[in-house]
Tab-separated table of C-alpha atoms and ligand atoms in Angstrom:
chain	number	residue	atom	x	y	z
A	72	MET	CA	-139.801	126.286	-118.904
A	73	ARG	CA	-142.601	123.697	-118.822
A	74	TYR	CA	-145.345	123.413	-121.427
A	75	ILE	CA	-148.953	122.470	-120.648
A	76	SER	CA	-151.850	121.324	-122.830
A	77	THR	CA	-154.808	123.557	-123.695
A	78	ARG	CA	-157.111	120.684	-122.716
A	79	GLY	CA	-155.556	120.185	-119.334
A	80	ARG	CA	-155.232	116.392	-119.360
A	81	ALA	CA	-151.790	115.724	-120.897
A	82	PRO	CA	-148.516	115.664	-118.957
A	83	ALA	CA	-146.424	118.867	-118.858
A	84	LEU	CA	-143.341	118.685	-121.087
A	85	SER	CA	-139.971	120.371	-121.440
A	86	PHE	CA	-139.080	122.515	-124.471
A	87	GLU	CA	-137.115	119.672	-126.067
A	88	GLU	CA	-140.007	117.253	-125.622
A	89	VAL	CA	-142.574	119.716	-126.889
A	90	VAL	CA	-140.605	120.439	-130.075
A	91	LEU	CA	-140.269	116.718	-130.785
A	92	THR	CA	-143.890	115.929	-129.908
A	93	GLY	CA	-146.385	118.167	-131.701
A	94	MET	CA	-149.947	117.594	-130.518
A	95	ALA	CA	-150.626	116.760	-126.852
A	96	SER	CA	-151.930	113.291	-125.981
A	97	ASP	CA	-155.310	114.753	-124.918
A	98	GLY	CA	-155.822	116.314	-128.354
A	99	GLY	CA	-154.804	119.772	-127.134
A	100	LEU	CA	-151.911	122.061	-128.081
A	101	TYR	CA	-148.948	122.904	-125.902
A	102	VAL	CA	-148.453	126.416	-124.511
A	103	PRO	CA	-145.847	127.713	-122.049
A	104	GLU	CA	-146.859	127.284	-118.416
A	105	THR	CA	-145.866	130.888	-117.668
A	106	VAL	CA	-145.467	133.836	-120.018
A	107	PRO	CA	-141.925	135.242	-119.881
A	108	GLU	CA	-141.789	138.967	-119.202
A	109	LEU	CA	-140.309	141.504	-121.615
A	110	SER	CA	-139.782	144.536	-119.402
A	111	ARG	CA	-139.623	148.120	-120.666
A	112	ASP	CA	-135.864	148.005	-120.107
A	113	ASP	CA	-135.531	144.768	-122.071
A	114	LEU	CA	-137.359	146.394	-124.986
A	115	ALA	CA	-135.448	149.656	-124.773
A	116	ASP	CA	-132.160	147.700	-124.792
A	117	MET	CA	-133.118	146.052	-128.086
A	118	ALA	CA	-133.070	149.334	-130.011
A	119	GLY	CA	-130.421	149.049	-132.695
A	120	CYS	CA	-129.843	145.285	-132.187
A	121	SER	CA	-129.693	142.918	-135.174
A	122	TYR	CA	-132.684	140.695	-135.877
A	123	ALA	CA	-130.697	137.635	-134.794
A	124	GLU	CA	-129.808	139.257	-131.472
A	125	ILE	CA	-133.422	140.240	-130.782
A	126	ALA	CA	-134.448	136.700	-131.754
A	127	PHE	CA	-131.985	135.200	-129.295
A	128	ARG	CA	-133.169	137.424	-126.434
A	129	VAL	CA	-136.897	136.945	-127.085
A	130	MET	CA	-136.704	133.151	-127.476
A	131	LYS	CA	-134.179	132.344	-124.746
A	132	PRO	CA	-136.726	132.048	-121.900
A	133	TYR	CA	-138.888	129.692	-123.980
A	134	VAL	CA	-135.903	127.422	-124.628
A	135	GLY	CA	-135.355	127.465	-120.878
A	136	GLY	CA	-131.656	126.614	-120.904
A	137	GLU	CA	-132.178	123.379	-122.854
A	138	ILE	CA	-129.838	124.557	-125.602
A	139	ASP	CA	-126.485	126.032	-124.620
A	140	ASP	CA	-126.538	129.825	-125.202
A	141	ASP	CA	-123.637	129.852	-127.652
A	142	ILE	CA	-125.103	127.004	-129.678
A	143	PHE	CA	-128.521	128.658	-129.721
A	144	ARG	CA	-126.991	131.940	-130.872
A	145	THR	CA	-125.331	130.089	-133.761
A	146	ILE	CA	-128.559	128.291	-134.679
A	147	VAL	CA	-130.443	131.589	-134.744
A	148	ARG	CA	-127.739	133.381	-136.724
A	149	ASP	CA	-127.565	130.593	-139.331
A	150	ALA	CA	-131.359	130.435	-139.660
A	151	TYR	CA	-131.691	134.126	-140.478
A	152	ALA	CA	-128.574	134.330	-142.633
A	153	THR	CA	-130.671	132.538	-145.297
A	154	PHE	CA	-132.817	135.668	-145.719
A	155	SER	CA	-131.980	137.945	-148.617
A	156	HIS	CA	-132.539	141.252	-146.765
A	157	ASP	CA	-130.063	142.408	-144.096
A	158	ALA	CA	-132.936	143.466	-141.858
A	159	VAL	CA	-134.430	139.921	-142.270
A	160	VAL	CA	-137.964	141.372	-141.945
A	161	PRO	CA	-137.795	144.998	-143.182
A	162	LEU	CA	-140.511	147.558	-142.532
A	163	ASN	CA	-141.816	149.404	-145.559
A	164	GLN	CA	-143.752	152.610	-144.914
A	165	LEU	CA	-146.883	152.853	-147.045
A	166	ASP	CA	-148.377	156.139	-145.913
A	167	ALA	CA	-148.376	158.522	-142.971
A	168	ASN	CA	-148.689	155.797	-140.360
A	169	HIS	CA	-149.277	152.447	-142.099
A	170	PHE	CA	-146.346	150.053	-142.510
A	171	LEU	CA	-145.815	146.705	-144.212
A	172	LEU	CA	-143.693	144.204	-142.310
A	173	GLU	CA	-142.141	142.221	-145.146
A	174	LEU	CA	-141.880	138.642	-143.957
A	175	PHE	CA	-141.171	137.192	-147.406
A	176	HIS	CA	-137.418	137.549	-147.870
A	177	GLY	CA	-136.670	133.935	-146.905
A	178	PRO	CA	-135.796	131.078	-149.284
A	179	THR	CA	-139.411	130.280	-150.323
A	180	LEU	CA	-140.824	133.831	-150.333
A	181	ALA	CA	-143.467	133.387	-147.633
A	182	PHE	CA	-143.465	134.080	-143.903
A	183	LYS	CA	-143.373	130.387	-143.012
A	184	ASP	CA	-139.611	130.495	-143.628
A	185	VAL	CA	-139.146	132.574	-140.477
A	186	ALA	CA	-140.271	129.649	-138.330
A	187	LEU	CA	-139.153	126.701	-140.435
A	188	GLN	CA	-135.579	127.850	-140.997
A	189	LEU	CA	-135.257	127.806	-137.221
A	190	LEU	CA	-137.297	124.675	-136.476
A	191	GLY	CA	-135.248	122.411	-138.787
A	192	ARG	CA	-132.045	123.474	-137.062
A	193	ILE	CA	-133.473	123.063	-133.548
A	194	LEU	CA	-134.773	119.573	-134.362
A	195	ASP	CA	-131.443	118.560	-135.853
A	196	HIS	CA	-129.642	119.806	-132.752
A	197	PHE	CA	-131.822	117.820	-130.330
A	198	LEU	CA	-131.689	114.677	-132.472
A	199	ALA	CA	-127.890	114.832	-132.744
A	200	LYS	CA	-127.658	115.248	-128.971
A	201	ARG	CA	-129.880	112.196	-128.419
A	202	GLY	CA	-128.181	110.137	-131.125
A	203	GLU	CA	-131.559	109.678	-132.834
A	204	ARG	CA	-132.979	110.142	-136.296
A	205	ALA	CA	-136.499	111.274	-137.120
A	206	VAL	CA	-138.885	111.365	-140.048
A	207	ILE	CA	-140.982	114.394	-140.919
A	208	MET	CA	-144.217	113.845	-142.795
A	209	GLY	CA	-146.447	116.625	-143.969
A	210	ALA	CA	-149.163	117.345	-146.497
A	211	THR	CA	-149.213	120.622	-148.351
A	212	SER	CA	-151.251	122.577	-150.807
A	213	GLY	CA	-148.403	125.072	-151.168
A	214	ASP	CA	-146.433	127.267	-148.787
A	215	THR	CA	-145.826	124.956	-145.829
A	216	GLY	CA	-144.275	122.143	-147.846
A	217	SER	CA	-141.618	124.203	-149.568
A	218	ALA	CA	-140.732	126.106	-146.392
A	219	ALA	CA	-140.413	122.814	-144.464
A	220	ILE	CA	-138.212	121.315	-147.177
A	221	GLU	CA	-135.956	124.374	-147.252
A	222	GLY	CA	-135.774	124.275	-143.458
A	223	CYS	CA	-134.709	120.605	-143.362
A	224	ARG	CA	-132.601	120.103	-146.492
A	225	HIS	CA	-129.327	120.517	-144.594
A	226	CYS	CA	-130.355	118.500	-141.522
A	227	ASP	CA	-128.259	115.362	-140.989
A	228	ASN	CA	-130.697	113.598	-138.695
A	229	LEU	CA	-133.977	114.243	-140.475
A	230	ASP	CA	-135.646	112.769	-143.540
A	231	ILE	CA	-138.572	114.760	-144.851
A	232	PHE	CA	-141.504	113.419	-146.887
A	233	ILE	CA	-143.907	116.019	-148.234
A	234	LEU	CA	-147.134	114.911	-149.917
A	235	HIS	CA	-148.808	117.231	-152.393
A	236	PRO	CA	-151.868	116.591	-154.558
A	237	TYR	CA	-150.641	115.543	-158.028
A	238	GLN	CA	-151.158	118.302	-160.624
A	239	ARG	CA	-153.087	120.437	-158.149
A	240	VAL	CA	-150.467	122.866	-156.893
A	241	SER	CA	-149.175	125.791	-158.938
A	242	GLU	CA	-146.014	125.250	-160.978
A	243	VAL	CA	-143.966	127.703	-158.910
A	244	GLN	CA	-145.060	126.095	-155.659
A	245	ARG	CA	-144.405	122.563	-156.960
A	246	ARG	CA	-140.979	123.479	-158.279
A	247	GLN	CA	-140.011	125.165	-155.028
A	248	MET	CA	-140.377	121.695	-153.487
A	249	THR	CA	-139.336	119.316	-156.248
A	250	THR	CA	-136.164	121.083	-157.364
A	251	VAL	CA	-134.559	120.557	-153.939
A	252	LEU	CA	-132.461	117.495	-154.774
A	253	ALA	CA	-131.019	116.785	-151.302
A	254	ASP	CA	-130.711	113.114	-150.245
A	255	ASN	CA	-133.055	113.551	-147.288
A	256	VAL	CA	-135.887	115.267	-149.202
A	257	PHE	CA	-138.710	113.203	-150.703
A	258	ASN	CA	-141.562	114.759	-152.611
A	259	VAL	CA	-144.596	112.554	-153.158
A	260	ALA	CA	-147.340	113.552	-155.592
A	261	ILE	CA	-150.548	111.849	-154.474
A	262	GLU	CA	-153.122	110.894	-157.079
A	263	GLY	CA	-155.894	112.601	-155.136
A	264	ASN	CA	-156.688	115.942	-153.540
A	265	PHE	CA	-155.175	117.774	-150.579
A	266	ASP	CA	-157.590	116.153	-148.128
A	267	ASP	CA	-156.473	112.671	-149.264
A	268	ALA	CA	-152.846	113.632	-148.654
A	269	GLN	CA	-153.676	115.180	-145.284
A	270	ALA	CA	-155.670	112.109	-144.212
A	271	MET	CA	-152.694	109.840	-144.945
A	272	VAL	CA	-150.376	112.013	-142.893
A	273	LYS	CA	-152.841	112.027	-139.994
A	274	ALA	CA	-153.238	108.242	-140.158
A	275	SER	CA	-149.455	107.844	-140.139
A	276	PHE	CA	-149.161	109.938	-136.973
A	277	ALA	CA	-151.965	107.969	-135.318
A	278	ASP	CA	-150.255	104.606	-135.964
A	279	GLN	CA	-146.491	104.856	-136.421
A	280	ALA	CA	-145.768	101.103	-136.421
A	281	PHE	CA	-144.651	101.280	-140.064
A	282	LEU	CA	-141.560	103.225	-138.923
A	283	ASN	CA	-140.354	100.516	-136.522
A	284	GLY	CA	-139.742	102.884	-133.636
A	285	THR	CA	-138.278	105.863	-135.510
A	286	ARG	CA	-139.861	109.099	-134.336
A	287	LEU	CA	-142.310	110.926	-136.601
A	288	VAL	CA	-142.217	114.709	-136.148
A	289	ALA	CA	-144.833	117.302	-137.106
A	290	VAL	CA	-143.730	120.628	-138.510
A	291	ASN	CA	-147.183	122.173	-138.955
A	292	SER	CA	-148.092	125.205	-136.884
A	293	ILE	CA	-149.202	123.143	-133.895
A	294	ASN	CA	-145.457	122.769	-133.190
A	295	TRP	CA	-144.698	125.288	-130.444
A	296	ALA	CA	-141.301	126.242	-131.885
A	297	ARG	CA	-143.028	127.736	-134.926
A	298	ILE	CA	-145.073	130.074	-132.743
A	299	MET	CA	-142.005	130.935	-130.688
A	300	ALA	CA	-140.001	131.961	-133.777
A	301	GLN	CA	-142.830	134.215	-134.936
A	302	ILE	CA	-143.039	136.153	-131.666
A	303	VAL	CA	-139.706	137.732	-132.568
A	304	TYR	CA	-140.791	139.835	-135.537
A	305	TYR	CA	-143.617	141.465	-133.594
A	306	VAL	CA	-141.064	142.599	-131.037
A	307	ALA	CA	-138.492	143.663	-133.649
A	308	ALA	CA	-141.050	145.704	-135.611
A	309	ALA	CA	-142.493	147.412	-132.528
A	310	VAL	CA	-139.014	148.273	-131.251
A	311	ALA	CA	-138.107	149.722	-134.641
A	312	LEU	CA	-141.154	152.011	-134.392
A	313	GLY	CA	-140.540	153.145	-130.853
A	314	ALA	CA	-141.485	150.444	-128.333
A	315	PRO	CA	-141.590	150.531	-125.368
A	316	HIS	CA	-142.266	154.280	-125.542
A	317	ARG	CA	-145.271	154.115	-127.861
A	318	PRO	CA	-147.738	151.379	-128.810
A	319	VAL	CA	-148.340	149.904	-132.251
A	320	SER	CA	-151.153	147.878	-133.835
A	321	PHE	CA	-150.785	144.823	-136.079
A	322	CYS	CA	-152.952	143.501	-138.889
A	323	VAL	CA	-152.409	139.811	-139.694
A	324	PRO	CA	-153.676	137.865	-142.731
A	325	SER	CA	-154.828	134.742	-140.904
A	326	ALA	CA	-155.794	131.126	-141.435
A	327	ASN	CA	-154.622	128.632	-138.816
A	328	PHE	CA	-154.012	131.537	-136.416
A	329	GLY	CA	-150.399	130.609	-135.658
A	330	ASN	CA	-149.090	133.939	-136.844
A	331	VAL	CA	-151.432	136.234	-134.945
A	332	PHE	CA	-151.229	134.045	-131.833
A	333	ALA	CA	-147.479	134.686	-131.793
A	334	GLY	CA	-148.259	138.409	-131.769
A	335	TYR	CA	-150.612	137.893	-128.853
A	336	MET	CA	-147.808	136.150	-126.928
A	337	ALA	CA	-145.575	139.178	-127.530
A	338	TYR	CA	-148.346	141.404	-126.158
A	339	ARG	CA	-148.826	139.175	-123.111
A	340	SER	CA	-145.097	139.387	-122.445
A	341	GLY	CA	-145.345	143.155	-122.196
A	342	LEU	CA	-145.053	144.496	-125.741
A	343	PRO	CA	-147.340	147.560	-125.970
A	344	VAL	CA	-149.880	146.570	-128.655
A	345	GLU	CA	-153.028	148.648	-129.051
A	346	ARG	CA	-154.936	146.114	-131.145
A	347	PHE	CA	-154.636	143.114	-133.424
A	348	VAL	CA	-156.701	143.110	-136.604
A	349	ILE	CA	-157.392	139.626	-137.960
A	350	ALA	CA	-157.800	139.596	-141.749
A	351	THR	CA	-159.485	136.604	-143.399
A	352	ASN	CA	-160.483	135.751	-146.947
A	353	ALA	CA	-163.923	134.269	-147.693
A	354	ASN	CA	-163.048	131.406	-145.326
A	355	ASP	CA	-164.003	133.601	-142.420
A	356	ILE	CA	-164.479	131.451	-139.322
A	357	LEU	CA	-162.263	133.785	-137.266
A	358	HIS	CA	-164.188	136.868	-138.355
A	359	ARG	CA	-167.591	135.221	-137.787
A	360	THR	CA	-166.531	134.105	-134.329
A	361	LEU	CA	-165.311	137.529	-133.245
A	362	ALA	CA	-168.001	139.609	-134.916
A	363	ASP	CA	-171.096	137.395	-134.484
A	364	ASN	CA	-170.025	134.701	-132.003
A	365	ASP	CA	-170.657	132.171	-134.784
A	366	PHE	CA	-168.029	129.513	-134.065
A	367	SER	CA	-169.021	126.991	-136.720
A	368	LYS	CA	-167.553	125.175	-139.689
A	369	GLN	CA	-168.547	126.162	-143.192
A	370	GLU	CA	-167.767	124.714	-146.616
A	371	LEU	CA	-164.246	125.415	-147.862
A	372	VAL	CA	-164.110	128.138	-150.541
A	373	ALA	CA	-161.184	128.194	-153.030
A	374	THR	CA	-159.976	131.810	-153.086
A	375	LEU	CA	-157.254	133.937	-154.695
A	376	ALA	CA	-155.414	133.780	-151.352
A	377	PRO	CA	-155.095	129.966	-151.214
A	378	SER	CA	-152.737	129.782	-148.222
A	379	MET	CA	-155.602	131.154	-146.130
A	380	ASP	CA	-158.171	128.608	-147.368
A	381	ILE	CA	-159.147	126.727	-144.209
A	382	VAL	CA	-162.309	125.445	-142.511
A	383	VAL	CA	-160.932	125.245	-138.966
A	384	SER	CA	-158.211	127.443	-137.400
A	385	SER	CA	-156.192	124.972	-135.349
A	386	ASN	CA	-154.201	127.508	-133.332
A	387	PHE	CA	-157.291	129.462	-132.303
A	388	GLU	CA	-157.471	126.869	-129.525
A	389	ARG	CA	-154.390	128.443	-127.962
A	390	LEU	CA	-156.118	131.830	-127.759
A	391	LEU	CA	-159.331	130.257	-126.453
A	392	PHE	CA	-157.294	128.735	-123.635
A	393	GLU	CA	-156.236	132.246	-122.592
A	394	ALA	CA	-159.708	133.729	-123.134
A	395	TYR	CA	-161.141	131.001	-120.867
A	396	GLU	CA	-158.491	131.909	-118.285
A	397	ARG	CA	-156.667	128.615	-118.824
A	398	ASP	CA	-159.648	126.422	-118.000
A	399	GLY	CA	-158.675	123.321	-120.032
A	400	GLU	CA	-161.946	121.527	-119.245
A	401	ALA	CA	-164.002	124.407	-120.666
A	402	VAL	CA	-161.836	124.544	-123.800
A	403	ALA	CA	-162.114	120.787	-124.305
A	404	ALA	CA	-165.910	120.952	-123.929
A	405	LEU	CA	-166.232	123.865	-126.379
A	406	LEU	CA	-164.062	122.169	-129.000
A	407	GLU	CA	-165.829	118.839	-128.641
A	408	ARG	CA	-169.149	120.603	-129.277
A	409	PHE	CA	-167.648	122.523	-132.217
A	410	GLN	CA	-166.589	119.248	-133.907
A	411	SER	CA	-170.199	118.158	-134.407
A	412	GLU	CA	-172.367	121.313	-134.350
A	413	PRO	CA	-172.204	125.127	-134.532
A	414	ALA	CA	-170.870	126.435	-131.233
A	415	ALA	CA	-170.618	129.803	-129.474
A	416	LEU	CA	-168.156	131.204	-126.970
A	417	ALA	CA	-169.252	132.076	-123.449
A	418	GLU	CA	-169.841	135.793	-122.870
A	419	ALA	CA	-166.854	136.643	-120.669
A	420	PRO	CA	-164.179	134.996	-122.872
A	421	LEU	CA	-165.649	136.610	-125.973
A	422	ALA	CA	-165.604	140.016	-124.296
A	423	ARG	CA	-161.943	139.469	-123.362
A	424	LEU	CA	-161.076	138.700	-126.995
A	425	ARG	CA	-162.917	141.757	-128.278
A	426	GLU	CA	-160.866	144.014	-126.016
A	427	ARG	CA	-157.732	143.353	-128.057
A	428	PHE	CA	-158.860	141.837	-131.404
A	429	ALA	CA	-160.807	143.247	-134.324
A	430	SER	CA	-161.471	141.378	-137.572
A	431	HIS	CA	-162.455	141.834	-141.175
A	432	SER	CA	-163.182	139.426	-144.043
A	433	VAL	CA	-162.201	140.196	-147.657
A	434	ASP	CA	-163.671	138.434	-150.703
A	435	ASP	CA	-161.909	137.732	-154.023
A	436	ALA	CA	-163.331	140.734	-155.887
A	437	THR	CA	-162.111	143.001	-153.108
A	438	ILE	CA	-158.654	141.372	-153.143
A	439	LEU	CA	-158.267	142.403	-156.812
A	440	GLU	CA	-159.565	145.898	-156.104
A	441	VAL	CA	-157.111	146.278	-153.205
A	442	ILE	CA	-154.123	145.157	-155.305
A	443	ARG	CA	-154.967	147.876	-157.854
A	444	GLU	CA	-155.761	150.536	-155.264
A	445	ALA	CA	-152.651	149.869	-153.155
A	446	HIS	CA	-150.493	150.040	-156.266
A	447	HIS	CA	-152.088	153.307	-157.297
A	448	ARG	CA	-151.506	154.834	-153.876
A	449	THR	CA	-148.137	153.362	-152.905
A	450	GLN	CA	-146.514	151.822	-156.044
A	451	GLU	CA	-146.388	148.483	-154.195
A	452	ILE	CA	-147.766	145.278	-155.705
A	453	LEU	CA	-149.236	143.291	-152.849
A	454	ASP	CA	-149.664	139.537	-152.886
A	455	PRO	CA	-153.323	138.469	-152.440
A	456	HIS	CA	-152.844	137.409	-148.797
A	457	THR	CA	-151.243	140.705	-147.869
A	458	ALA	CA	-154.050	142.461	-149.760
A	459	THR	CA	-156.606	141.074	-147.301
A	460	GLY	CA	-154.497	142.591	-144.530
A	461	TYR	CA	-154.177	145.952	-146.248
A	462	ARG	CA	-157.956	146.295	-146.500
A	463	ALA	CA	-158.663	144.963	-143.007
A	464	ALA	CA	-156.097	147.371	-141.540
A	465	GLU	CA	-157.830	150.313	-143.195
A	466	CYS	CA	-161.303	149.240	-142.110
A	467	GLU	CA	-160.310	148.527	-138.513
A	468	ARG	CA	-157.677	151.210	-138.130
A	469	GLY	CA	-158.568	152.440	-134.635
A	470	ASP	CA	-156.520	155.372	-133.278
A	471	GLU	CA	-154.837	157.048	-136.279
A	472	ALA	CA	-151.912	158.169	-134.134
A	473	VAL	CA	-150.907	154.565	-133.435
A	474	PRO	CA	-148.709	153.061	-136.165
A	475	MET	CA	-150.484	150.217	-137.997
A	476	ILE	CA	-148.221	147.374	-139.120
A	477	THR	CA	-149.695	145.009	-141.706
A	478	LEU	CA	-147.857	141.719	-142.030
A	479	ALA	CA	-146.881	141.003	-145.667
A	480	THR	CA	-146.991	137.203	-145.608
A	481	ALA	CA	-145.887	136.387	-149.167
A	482	HIS	CA	-143.976	137.848	-152.104
A	483	PRO	CA	-146.321	138.775	-154.989
A	484	ALA	CA	-144.277	136.706	-157.495
A	485	LYS	CA	-145.402	133.608	-155.657
A	486	PHE	CA	-149.076	134.318	-156.337
A	487	ALA	CA	-148.920	135.706	-159.836
A	488	GLU	CA	-152.425	134.500	-160.740
A	489	ALA	CA	-154.093	137.132	-158.580
A	490	VAL	CA	-151.652	139.836	-159.626
A	491	VAL	CA	-152.339	139.143	-163.307
A	492	LYS	CA	-156.087	139.034	-162.685
A	493	ALA	CA	-155.784	142.453	-161.081
A	494	GLY	CA	-154.441	143.735	-164.408
A	495	PHE	CA	-150.659	143.698	-163.924
A	496	PRO	CA	-148.203	141.926	-166.218
A	497	GLY	CA	-146.947	139.821	-163.307
A	498	VAL	CA	-144.004	140.127	-160.972
A	499	PRO	CA	-140.570	138.618	-161.685
A	500	LEU	CA	-139.166	136.042	-159.274
A	501	PRO	CA	-136.241	137.394	-157.246
A	502	PRO	CA	-132.728	136.723	-158.604
A	503	HIS	CA	-131.984	133.624	-156.502
A	504	MET	CA	-134.985	131.935	-158.094
A	505	ASP	CA	-135.028	133.261	-161.622
A	506	ASP	CA	-134.026	129.886	-163.132
A	507	LEU	CA	-136.625	127.959	-161.107
A	508	LEU	CA	-138.577	126.934	-164.196
A	509	GLU	CA	-135.469	125.361	-165.776
A	510	ARG	CA	-134.189	123.436	-162.753
A	511	GLU	CA	-134.272	119.638	-162.583
A	512	GLU	CA	-137.227	118.231	-160.634
A	513	ARG	CA	-137.528	115.039	-158.618
A	514	TYR	CA	-140.736	113.568	-157.219
A	515	THR	CA	-142.568	110.275	-157.006
A	516	VAL	CA	-146.198	109.827	-158.027
A	517	LEU	CA	-148.121	107.431	-155.773
A	518	PRO	CA	-151.765	106.353	-155.578
A	519	ALA	CA	-153.833	107.762	-152.713
A	520	GLU	CA	-153.348	104.577	-150.689
A	521	LEU	CA	-151.978	104.646	-147.164
A	522	ALA	CA	-150.092	101.354	-147.531
A	523	ALA	CA	-148.272	102.527	-150.661
A	524	VAL	CA	-147.244	105.807	-149.056
A	525	GLN	CA	-146.083	104.190	-145.821
A	526	LYS	CA	-144.093	101.578	-147.755
A	527	PHE	CA	-142.388	104.382	-149.694
A	528	VAL	CA	-141.498	106.238	-146.483
A	529	ALA	CA	-140.263	103.097	-144.692
A	530	GLU	CA	-138.079	102.066	-147.640
A	531	ASN	CA	-136.566	105.449	-148.397
A	532	ARG	CA	-135.816	106.910	-144.983
A	533	ARG	CA	-132.116	106.700	-144.281
B	224	PLP	C1	-149.764	130.215	-143.955
B	224	PLP	C2	-150.068	131.548	-144.562
B	224	PLP	C3	-150.993	132.440	-143.979
B	224	PLP	C4	-151.798	132.089	-142.743
B	224	PLP	O1	-151.030	132.033	-141.565
B	224	PLP	P1	-151.597	131.352	-140.226
B	224	PLP	O2	-150.443	131.328	-139.292
B	224	PLP	O3	-152.051	129.977	-140.638
B	224	PLP	O4	-152.728	132.163	-139.727
B	224	PLP	C5	-151.175	133.687	-144.564
B	224	PLP	N1	-150.504	134.031	-145.690
B	224	PLP	C6	-149.615	133.201	-146.274
B	224	PLP	C7	-148.924	133.653	-147.522
B	224	PLP	C8	-149.356	131.937	-145.740
B	224	PLP	O5	-148.472	131.120	-146.342
């Protein structure tokens, strides 16, 4: 399998190269050159298979033989053995035909574990094979950092440095990162805000001289392997509800669009999906684009669903590439315009998107109302991100006979603030984390200065 850039001007890469590379040299994102087919027989044969087996079968064509089958099976099995539910991503039926796909049973209680438990192991495998080491740098305001740390803590060939804004992440989220005391994990609290931390990570990727030739790897959702890992649960959920014999719909609480794009890849491979509903919080660029063709940046709003607080949806570019029928020049032109002024999609690509995607935006007051209402109707306490999905799924339901699957992206204990605001006493952390607030922490506070951060990384990497 070869991978090509959405902007059409970067060289095609192999799977191994694409996982180690991140963004394409032309500023685009890598996508597979061809979409592997999941035939009706392939889907029918998955009925009754374990999650790990479905994962192996769905991802194998994307890996394209670059990892030996037995080794890849072991990597996949180990990655999903870290989840606390035997089904890995269980379905929970809410009413007659609305289901929650619980993606939060991994080590850090959010769906990012599904991809990052796998990505750390794949990176470690390729690095060991090449006899190389690499450094991961990332900035986080919450979920990504802890999931990346949990995904890399056992990797022999990786050192991970995660920057978070000092005293500006919740205690649970900070402790999920800082109580991992592995030798290759470095938490840095930056005396600044998230944007300062993000800017330093970006600058470090742009000029890597401070690492003297050691590779710097990105584990944000531009990394293709994260998308690939997420395709699996769309297939597993649809098969559990009767694919290939009947279609399903999905509703996805969205921000950078990595999650829902993975669902779209499953659909393009042949999974029968009636529609995708994109749920956003008040940061609604995806909803404005689909509903009003208003593809423009707006001020960031801090919401009760903070992991969906974004101005730009980086992975939307991958869907635009498909909507523009893989015309990289057109995508590059649209995104260059979008950087400096409000933009709009051309008519035909927008019409193509609207055939398969609906969208809905949910504000903070509605998130609280939904948490109460869903509890009243189903006894479930939803986390605030999942709450946006619950409401969007109801508003954009479509054909009532088609099962609607809303993706539950986080465990409610992780976002207790919203749950308490909605009038509940809070939700206990699951047993494997119930002593989180007593565990020893380790992190280093640094000023928001690039030189200081780079010196720390250069001196501490092993
Ligand atoms: C990251 C995240 C999202 C958004 O996912 P994208 O792939 O960026 O669209 C939604 N909910 C939670 C809890 C998250 O951590």
